[in-house]
Coordinates of N, CA and C in Angstrom, one line a residue:
X12 N 0.8 -1.2 0.0 CA 0.0 0.0 0.0 C 0.9 1.2 0.0
X13 N 0.5 2.3 -0.7 CA 1.2 3.5 -0.8 C 1.3 4.1 0.6
X14 N 2.4 4.9 0.8 CA 2.6 5.5 2.1 C 1.7 6.7 2.2
X15 N 0.9 6.7 3.3 CA -0.2 7.7 3.5 C 0.3 8.8 4.4
X16 N 1.0 8.5 5.5 CA 1.4 9.5 6.5 C 2.8 9.3 6.9
X17 N 3.8 9.9 6.1 CA 5.2 9.7 6.4 C 5.6 10.2 7.8
X18 N 5.1 11.4 8.2 CA 5.5 11.9 9.5 C 4.2 12.3 10.3
X19 N 4.2 11.9 11.5 CA 3.0 12.2 12.3 C 3.2 13.5 13.1
X20 N 4.4 13.8 13.7 CA 4.6 15.0 14.5 C 5.1 16.1 13.6
X21 N 4.6 17.3 13.7 CA 5.1 18.5 13.0 C 6.5 18.8 13.4
X22 N 7.3 19.4 12.5 CA 8.7 19.8 12.8 C 8.6 21.0 13.8
X23 N 9.7 21.2 14.6 CA 9.8 22.3 15.5 C 9.5 23.6 14.8
X24 N 9.0 24.6 15.5 CA 8.7 25.9 14.9 C 9.9 26.6 14.4
X25 N 11.0 26.5 15.1 CA 12.3 27.1 14.7 C 12.7 26.5 13.3
X26 N 12.5 25.2 13.1 CA 12.9 24.6 11.9 C 12.1 25.1 10.7
X27 N 10.8 25.2 11.0 CA 9.9 25.7 9.9 C 10.2 27.2 9.6
X28 N 10.5 28.0 10.6 CA 10.8 29.4 10.4 C 12.1 29.5 9.6
X29 N 13.1 28.7 9.9 CA 14.4 28.7 9.2 C 14.3 28.5 7.7
X30 N 13.3 27.6 7.3 CA 13.1 27.3 5.9 C 12.7 28.5 5.1
X31 N 12.0 29.5 5.8 CA 11.6 30.7 5.1 C 10.5 30.5 4.1
X32 N 10.0 31.6 3.5 CA 8.9 31.4 2.5 C 9.4 30.9 1.2
X33 N 8.5 30.3 0.4 CA 9.0 29.7 -0.9 C 9.3 30.9 -1.8
X34 N 10.3 30.6 -2.7 CA 10.8 31.7 -3.6 C 9.8 31.8 -4.8
X35 N 9.6 33.0 -5.3 CA 8.7 33.2 -6.5 C 7.3 33.2 -6.1
X36 N 6.4 32.9 -7.0 CA 5.0 33.0 -6.9 C 4.5 31.9 -5.9
X37 N 3.5 32.3 -5.1 CA 3.0 31.4 -4.1 C 2.3 30.2 -4.8
X38 N 2.5 29.0 -4.3 CA 1.9 27.8 -4.9 C 0.7 27.4 -4.1
X39 N -0.2 26.6 -4.7 CA -1.3 26.0 -4.0 C -0.9 25.1 -2.9
X40 N -1.7 25.0 -1.9 CA -1.5 24.1 -0.7 C -2.1 22.8 -1.0
X41 N -1.4 21.7 -0.9 CA -1.8 20.4 -1.2 C -1.8 19.6 0.1
X42 N -3.0 19.1 0.5 CA -3.1 18.2 1.7 C -3.5 16.8 1.3
X43 N -3.0 15.8 2.0 CA -3.5 14.5 1.9 C -4.4 14.2 3.0
X44 N -5.7 13.8 2.6 CA -6.7 13.6 3.6 C -7.0 12.1 3.7
X45 N -6.9 11.6 5.0 CA -7.2 10.2 5.3 C -8.4 10.1 6.2
X46 N -9.4 9.4 5.7 CA -10.6 9.2 6.5 C -10.4 8.2 7.6
X47 N -9.5 8.5 8.5 CA -9.2 7.6 9.6 C -8.5 8.4 10.7
X48 N -8.9 8.1 11.9 CA -8.2 8.7 13.1 C -7.0 7.9 13.5
X49 N -6.0 8.5 14.0 CA -4.8 7.8 14.5 C -5.0 7.3 15.9
X50 N -6.1 7.7 16.5 CA -6.3 7.2 17.9 C -7.0 5.9 17.9
X51 N -6.8 5.0 18.8 CA -7.3 3.7 18.9 C -8.8 3.8 19.2
X52 N -9.6 3.0 18.5 CA -11.1 2.9 18.7 C -11.8 4.2 18.5
X53 N -11.3 5.0 17.5 CA -11.8 6.3 17.3 C -11.9 6.5 15.8
X54 N -13.0 7.3 15.4 CA -13.2 7.5 13.9 C -12.9 9.0 13.7
X55 N -12.6 9.3 12.4 CA -12.3 10.7 12.1 C -11.5 10.9 10.8
X56 N -10.8 12.0 10.8 CA -9.9 12.4 9.7 C -8.5 12.6 10.2
X57 N -7.5 12.2 9.4 CA -6.1 12.6 9.7 C -5.6 13.3 8.4
X58 N -5.1 14.5 8.5 CA -4.7 15.3 7.3 C -3.3 15.7 7.4
X59 N -2.5 15.5 6.3 CA -1.1 15.7 6.2 C -0.8 16.8 5.2
X60 N 0.2 17.6 5.4 CA 0.6 18.6 4.4 C 1.6 17.9 3.4
X61 N 2.1 18.8 2.5 CA 2.9 18.2 1.4 C 4.2 17.6 1.9
X62 N 4.7 18.0 3.1 CA 5.9 17.4 3.6 C 5.7 16.2 4.4
X63 N 4.4 15.8 4.6 CA 4.1 14.6 5.4 C 3.8 14.9 6.8
X64 N 3.8 16.2 7.2 CA 3.5 16.5 8.6 C 2.0 16.7 8.9
X65 N 1.7 16.3 10.1 CA 0.3 16.4 10.5 C -0.2 17.9 10.4
X66 N -1.4 18.1 9.7 CA -1.9 19.4 9.5 C -3.2 19.6 10.3
X67 N -4.1 18.6 10.2 CA -5.4 18.7 10.8 C -5.8 17.3 11.3
X68 N -6.8 17.2 12.2 CA -7.3 15.9 12.6 C -8.7 16.1 13.1
X69 N -9.5 15.0 13.0 CA -10.8 14.9 13.5 C -10.8 13.6 14.3
X70 N -11.1 13.6 15.6 CA -11.2 12.4 16.4 C -12.5 12.5 17.2
X71 N -13.2 11.4 17.2 CA -14.5 11.4 18.0 C -14.8 10.0 18.5
X72 N -15.1 9.9 19.8 CA -15.6 8.6 20.4 C -17.1 8.7 20.5
X73 N -17.7 9.8 20.3 CA -19.1 10.0 20.7 C -19.9 10.3 19.4
X74 N -20.9 9.5 19.1 CA -21.8 9.8 17.9 C -23.1 10.3 18.3
X75 N -23.3 10.8 19.5 CA -24.6 11.3 19.9 C -24.9 12.7 19.3
X76 N -23.9 13.5 19.0 CA -24.1 14.8 18.5 C -23.8 14.8 17.0
X77 N -24.6 15.5 16.2 CA -24.4 15.6 14.8 C -23.4 16.8 14.5
X78 N -22.2 16.6 14.9 CA -21.2 17.6 14.7 C -19.8 17.0 14.6
X79 N -18.9 17.7 13.9 CA -17.5 17.3 13.8 C -16.7 18.5 14.1
X80 N -15.6 18.3 14.9 CA -14.7 19.3 15.2 C -13.4 19.1 14.5
X81 N -13.0 20.1 13.6 CA -11.7 20.1 12.9 C -10.7 20.7 13.8
X82 N -9.6 20.0 14.1 CA -8.6 20.5 15.0 C -7.2 20.6 14.3
X83 N -6.3 21.4 14.9 CA -5.0 21.5 14.4 C -4.2 20.4 15.0
X84 N -2.9 20.2 14.7 CA -2.1 19.1 15.3 C -2.1 19.0 16.8
X85 N -2.2 20.2 17.4 CA -2.1 20.2 18.9 C -3.5 20.0 19.5
X86 N -4.5 19.8 18.7 CA -5.9 19.5 19.3 C -6.7 20.8 19.5
X87 N -6.2 21.9 19.0 CA -7.0 23.2 19.1 C -8.1 23.2 18.1
X88 N -9.3 23.5 18.4 CA -10.4 23.6 17.4 C -10.2 24.7 16.4
X89 N -10.2 24.3 15.1 CA -10.2 25.3 14.0 C -11.6 25.7 13.6
X90 N -12.4 24.7 13.3 CA -13.8 24.9 13.0 C -14.6 23.8 13.6
X91 N -15.9 24.0 13.8 CA -16.9 23.0 14.2 C -17.9 22.9 13.1
X92 N -18.2 21.8 12.6 CA -19.2 21.6 11.5 C -20.4 20.9 12.2
X93 N -21.5 21.5 12.1 CA -22.7 21.0 12.8 C -23.9 21.0 11.9
X94 N -24.7 19.9 11.9 CA -25.9 19.8 11.1 C -26.9 20.8 11.6
X95 N -27.6 21.5 10.7 CA -28.7 22.4 11.1 C -29.9 21.6 11.2
X96 N -30.6 21.7 12.4 CA -31.8 21.0 12.6 C -33.0 21.7 12.1
X97 N -34.0 21.0 11.7 CA -35.3 21.5 11.2 C -35.1 22.5 10.1
X98 N -34.3 22.2 9.2 CA -34.1 23.1 8.0 C -35.2 22.9 7.0
X99 N -35.9 24.0 6.6 CA -36.9 23.9 5.6 C -36.4 23.9 4.2
X100 N -35.2 24.2 4.0 CA -34.6 24.4 2.6 C -33.6 23.3 2.3
X101 N -33.8 22.1 2.9 CA -32.9 21.0 2.6 C -31.8 20.8 3.5
X102 N -31.0 19.8 3.3 CA -29.9 19.5 4.3 C -28.9 20.6 4.3
X103 N -28.5 21.0 5.5 CA -27.5 22.1 5.7 C -26.6 21.7 6.8
X104 N -25.3 22.0 6.6 CA -24.3 21.9 7.7 C -23.7 23.3 7.9
X105 N -23.7 23.7 9.2 CA -23.2 25.0 9.6 C -21.7 24.9 10.0
X106 N -20.9 25.9 9.6 CA -19.5 25.9 10.0 C -19.3 27.0 11.0
X107 N -18.8 26.7 12.2 CA -18.6 27.7 13.3 C -17.1 27.8 13.5
X108 N -16.6 29.0 13.8 CA -15.2 29.2 14.1 C -14.9 28.6 15.5
X109 N -13.8 27.8 15.6 CA -13.4 27.2 16.8 C -14.5 26.4 17.4
X110 N -14.8 26.6 18.7 CA -15.9 25.8 19.3 C -17.1 26.7 19.5
X111 N -17.2 27.8 18.8 CA -18.4 28.7 18.8 C -19.7 27.9 18.5
X112 N -20.7 28.1 19.3 CA -22.0 27.3 19.1 C -23.2 28.1 18.7
X113 N -23.1 29.5 18.6 CA -24.2 30.2 18.3 C -24.2 31.0 17.0
X114 N -23.0 31.4 16.5 CA -22.9 32.2 15.3 C -22.1 31.5 14.3
X115 N -22.7 30.8 13.4 CA -22.0 30.2 12.3 C -21.4 31.2 11.3
X116 N -20.3 30.8 10.7 CA -19.7 31.7 9.7 C -20.1 31.4 8.3
X117 N -20.3 30.1 8.0 CA -20.7 29.6 6.7 C -21.8 28.5 6.8
X118 N -22.6 28.4 5.8 CA -23.6 27.3 5.7 C -23.4 26.5 4.4
X119 N -23.3 25.2 4.5 CA -23.1 24.4 3.4 C -24.4 23.7 3.1
X120 N -25.0 23.9 2.0 CA -26.3 23.4 1.7 C -26.2 22.4 0.5
X121 N -26.8 21.3 0.7 CA -26.8 20.3 -0.4 C -27.6 20.8 -1.6
X122 N -27.1 20.5 -2.8 CA -27.8 20.9 -4.0 C -27.5 22.3 -4.3
X123 N -28.3 22.9 -5.2 CA -28.1 24.3 -5.6 C -28.5 24.5 -7.1
X124 N -28.8 23.5 -7.8 CA -29.3 23.6 -9.1 C -28.2 23.5 -10.2
X125 N -28.5 23.1 -11.4 CA -27.6 22.9 -12.4 C -26.5 21.9 -12.1
X126 N -25.2 22.2 -12.3 CA -24.2 21.3 -12.0 C -23.8 21.3 -10.5
X127 N -24.3 22.2 -9.8 CA -23.9 22.4 -8.4 C -24.4 21.2 -7.5
X128 N -23.5 20.6 -6.8 CA -23.8 19.5 -5.8 C -24.0 20.1 -4.4
X129 N -23.4 21.3 -4.2 CA -23.6 22.0 -2.9 C -23.2 23.4 -3.0
X130 N -23.8 24.2 -2.1 CA -23.5 25.7 -2.1 C -23.0 26.1 -0.8
X131 N -22.0 26.9 -0.8 CA -21.4 27.4 0.5 C -21.6 28.9 0.6
X132 N -22.4 29.3 1.6 CA -22.8 30.7 1.6 C -22.4 31.3 3.0
X133 N -22.0 32.6 2.9 CA -21.8 33.3 4.2 C -23.1 33.4 5.0
X134 N -22.9 33.3 6.3 CA -24.1 33.3 7.1 C -24.5 34.7 7.5
X135 N -25.8 35.0 7.5 CA -26.3 36.2 8.0 C -26.2 36.3 9.5
X136 N -26.5 37.5 10.1 CA -26.3 37.7 11.5 C -27.2 36.8 12.3
X137 N -28.4 36.4 11.7 CA -29.3 35.5 12.5 C -28.9 34.0 12.5
X138 N -27.8 33.7 11.8 CA -27.4 32.3 11.8 C -27.7 31.5 10.6
X139 N -28.5 32.0 9.7 CA -28.8 31.3 8.5 C -27.9 31.7 7.3
X140 N -28.1 31.1 6.1 CA -27.3 31.5 5.0 C -27.7 32.8 4.5
X141 N -26.8 33.7 4.1 CA -27.0 35.0 3.6 C -27.5 34.9 2.1
X142 N -27.9 36.1 1.6 CA -28.4 36.1 0.2 C -27.3 35.7 -0.8
X143 N -26.1 36.1 -0.6 CA -25.0 35.8 -1.5 C -24.5 34.4 -1.3
X144 N -24.2 33.7 -2.4 CA -23.6 32.4 -2.4 C -22.2 32.4 -3.0
X145 N -21.2 32.7 -2.2 CA -19.9 33.0 -2.8 C -19.2 31.7 -3.4
X146 N -19.6 30.5 -3.0 CA -18.9 29.3 -3.5 C -19.9 28.3 -4.0
X147 N -19.6 27.6 -5.1 CA -20.4 26.5 -5.6 C -19.5 25.3 -5.7
X148 N -20.0 24.1 -5.3 CA -19.2 22.9 -5.4 C -19.8 22.0 -6.5
X149 N -19.0 21.7 -7.5 CA -19.4 20.8 -8.6 C -18.6 19.6 -8.7
X150 N -19.2 18.5 -9.2 CA -18.5 17.3 -9.4 C -19.1 16.1 -8.5
X151 N -18.3 15.2 -8.1 CA -18.7 14.1 -7.3 C -17.8 13.9 -6.1
X152 N -18.3 14.1 -4.9 CA -17.5 13.9 -3.7 C -17.3 12.4 -3.5
X153 N -18.3 11.6 -3.8 CA -18.2 10.1 -3.6 C -17.1 9.6 -4.4
X154 N -16.8 10.2 -5.6 CA -15.7 9.7 -6.4 C -14.4 10.5 -6.1
X155 N -14.5 11.5 -5.2 CA -13.3 12.3 -4.8 C -12.9 13.2 -6.0
X156 N -13.8 13.6 -6.8 CA -13.6 14.5 -7.9 C -14.6 15.7 -7.9
X157 N -14.2 16.8 -7.2 CA -15.1 17.9 -7.1 C -14.3 19.2 -7.0
X158 N -14.9 20.3 -7.4 CA -14.2 21.6 -7.5 C -15.0 22.6 -6.8
X159 N -14.4 23.5 -6.0 CA -15.1 24.6 -5.4 C -14.8 25.9 -6.2
X160 N -15.9 26.6 -6.7 CA -15.7 27.8 -7.4 C -16.2 29.0 -6.6
X161 N -15.5 30.1 -6.8 CA -16.0 31.3 -6.1 C -17.0 32.0 -7.0
X162 N -17.5 33.2 -6.6 CA -18.5 33.9 -7.3 C -18.2 34.3 -8.7
X163 N -16.9 34.3 -9.0 CA -16.4 34.7 -10.4 C -16.0 33.5 -11.2
X164 N -16.4 32.3 -10.7 CA -16.1 31.0 -11.4 C -14.7 30.7 -11.5
X165 N -13.9 31.1 -10.4 CA -12.5 30.7 -10.3 C -12.4 29.5 -9.4
X166 N -11.7 28.5 -9.8 CA -11.5 27.3 -9.0 C -10.6 27.7 -7.8
X167 N -11.2 27.6 -6.6 CA -10.4 28.0 -5.4 C -9.9 26.8 -4.6
X168 N -10.6 25.6 -4.8 CA -10.2 24.4 -4.1 C -10.7 23.2 -4.9
X169 N -10.0 22.1 -4.7 CA -10.3 20.9 -5.5 C -10.0 19.6 -4.7
X170 N -11.0 18.7 -4.7 CA -10.8 17.4 -4.1 C -10.4 16.4 -5.3
X171 N -9.3 15.7 -5.1 CA -8.7 14.9 -6.2 C -8.5 13.5 -5.6
X172 N -8.7 12.4 -6.4 CA -8.4 11.1 -5.9 C -6.9 10.9 -5.8
X173 N -6.5 10.0 -4.9 CA -5.1 9.7 -4.8 C -4.9 8.3 -5.3
X174 N -4.0 8.1 -6.2 CA -3.9 6.9 -6.9 C -3.6 5.7 -6.0
X175 N -4.2 4.6 -6.3 CA -3.9 3.2 -5.8 C -4.1 3.1 -4.3
X176 N -4.9 4.0 -3.6 CA -5.2 3.9 -2.2 C -6.6 3.9 -1.9
X177 N -7.5 4.0 -2.9 CA -9.0 3.9 -2.6 C -9.5 5.3 -2.3
X178 N -10.8 5.4 -2.0 CA -11.5 6.6 -1.7 C -11.3 7.2 -0.3
X179 N -10.8 6.4 0.6 CA -10.6 6.9 2.0 C -9.3 7.8 2.1
X180 N -8.5 7.8 1.0 CA -7.4 8.7 1.0 C -7.5 9.5 -0.3
X181 N -7.4 10.9 -0.1 CA -7.5 11.7 -1.3 C -6.8 13.0 -1.1
X182 N -6.7 13.8 -2.1 CA -6.0 15.1 -2.0 C -7.0 16.3 -1.9
X183 N -6.6 17.3 -1.2 CA -7.3 18.6 -1.2 C -6.3 19.7 -1.6
X184 N -6.6 20.3 -2.8 CA -5.7 21.3 -3.3 C -6.4 22.7 -3.1
X185 N -5.7 23.6 -2.4 CA -6.3 24.9 -2.1 C -5.4 26.0 -2.7
X186 N -6.1 26.9 -3.4 CA -5.4 28.0 -4.1 C -4.9 29.0 -3.2
X187 N -3.8 29.8 -3.5 CA -3.3 30.8 -2.6 C -4.4 31.9 -2.3
X188 N -4.4 32.4 -1.1 CA -5.3 33.4 -0.7 C -6.6 32.8 -0.1
X189 N -6.8 31.5 -0.2 CA -8.0 30.9 0.4 C -7.6 30.3 1.7
X190 N -8.5 30.4 2.7 CA -8.3 29.9 4.0 C -8.3 28.3 4.0
X191 N -7.1 27.7 4.2 CA -7.0 26.3 4.1 C -7.9 25.6 5.1
X192 N -7.9 26.1 6.3 CA -8.7 25.5 7.4 C -10.2 25.5 7.0
X193 N -10.7 26.6 6.4 CA -12.1 26.7 6.0 C -12.3 25.7 4.9
X194 N -11.4 25.6 3.9 CA -11.6 24.6 2.8 C -11.7 23.2 3.4
X195 N -10.9 22.9 4.4 CA -10.9 21.5 5.0 C -12.3 21.3 5.7
X196 N -12.8 22.4 6.4 CA -14.1 22.3 7.0 C -15.2 22.1 6.0
X197 N -15.1 22.7 4.9 CA -16.1 22.4 3.8 C -16.0 20.9 3.4
X198 N -14.8 20.4 3.3 CA -14.7 19.0 2.9 C -15.3 18.1 4.0
X199 N -15.2 18.4 5.3 CA -15.8 17.7 6.3 C -17.3 17.7 6.2
X200 N -17.9 18.9 5.8 CA -19.3 19.0 5.6 C -19.8 18.2 4.4
X201 N -19.0 18.2 3.3 CA -19.3 17.4 2.1 C -19.3 15.9 2.5
X202 N -18.4 15.5 3.3 CA -18.3 14.1 3.7 C -19.6 13.7 4.4
X203 N -20.1 14.6 5.3 CA -21.4 14.2 6.0 C -22.5 14.1 5.0
X204 N -22.5 14.9 3.9 CA -23.6 14.9 2.9 C -23.5 13.7 1.9
X205 N -22.3 13.4 1.5 CA -22.2 12.6 0.3 C -21.3 11.4 0.4
X206 N -20.6 11.2 1.5 CA -19.7 10.0 1.6 C -20.6 8.8 1.8
X207 N -20.1 7.6 1.5 CA -20.8 6.3 1.6 C -20.0 5.3 2.4
X208 N -20.2 5.2 3.7 CA -21.1 6.1 4.5 C -20.3 7.3 5.0
X209 N -21.0 8.3 5.5 CA -20.4 9.5 6.1 C -19.8 9.1 7.4
X210 N -18.9 9.9 8.0 CA -18.3 9.6 9.3 C -19.3 9.4 10.4
X211 N -20.3 10.4 10.5 CA -21.2 10.3 11.5 C -22.1 9.1 11.3
X212 N -22.5 8.8 10.1 CA -23.3 7.6 9.9 C -22.6 6.3 10.2
X213 N -21.3 6.3 9.9 CA -20.5 5.1 10.2 C -20.3 5.0 11.7
X214 N -20.2 6.1 12.4 CA -20.1 6.1 13.9 C -21.3 5.5 14.5
X215 N -22.5 5.8 13.9 CA -23.7 5.3 14.6 C -24.1 3.9 14.1
X216 N -23.3 3.4 13.2 CA -23.7 2.0 12.7 C -23.2 0.9 13.6

């Protein structure tokens, strides 16, 4: 089997700082996403950067709540992805900053018309999706082939299959200027909507 996670612990901060910024134009960020937790008897995600260092993780023993917490390597919450209850406009997952529970920053809604499989909208002050829909997701998450477009139809992030390792390991490519943590939180939401089975559904099975 191809090597999925060459390094588990991130390098020291001093070592990363000494490397300095990349020369020339900024390149896209490429993550390897593994639908598996490194913790025993736990389900989730383990995400590695291009150097093989741990970038994000999702670990959960409890399937009672319809939410997933995306954490950095040290276990600090980056975003919480929570299913919206009693939604009259179809399945929605809300993205909260950190462990915030009252004011979501984005809403990911299944569908959207045309080629769109999901729509990612900024949330209004009241907690629902705002009028503007800055991102559209097209393609097939189940096949790990989908693209996130901004309002000007520019591809800002893409989920790509990783050769010879099945659908539980795939790539997330994020363009410069896009919040990588937010892009990963959107992937977590897409997983709940379209994976077979999703993490929460597999936890409750």
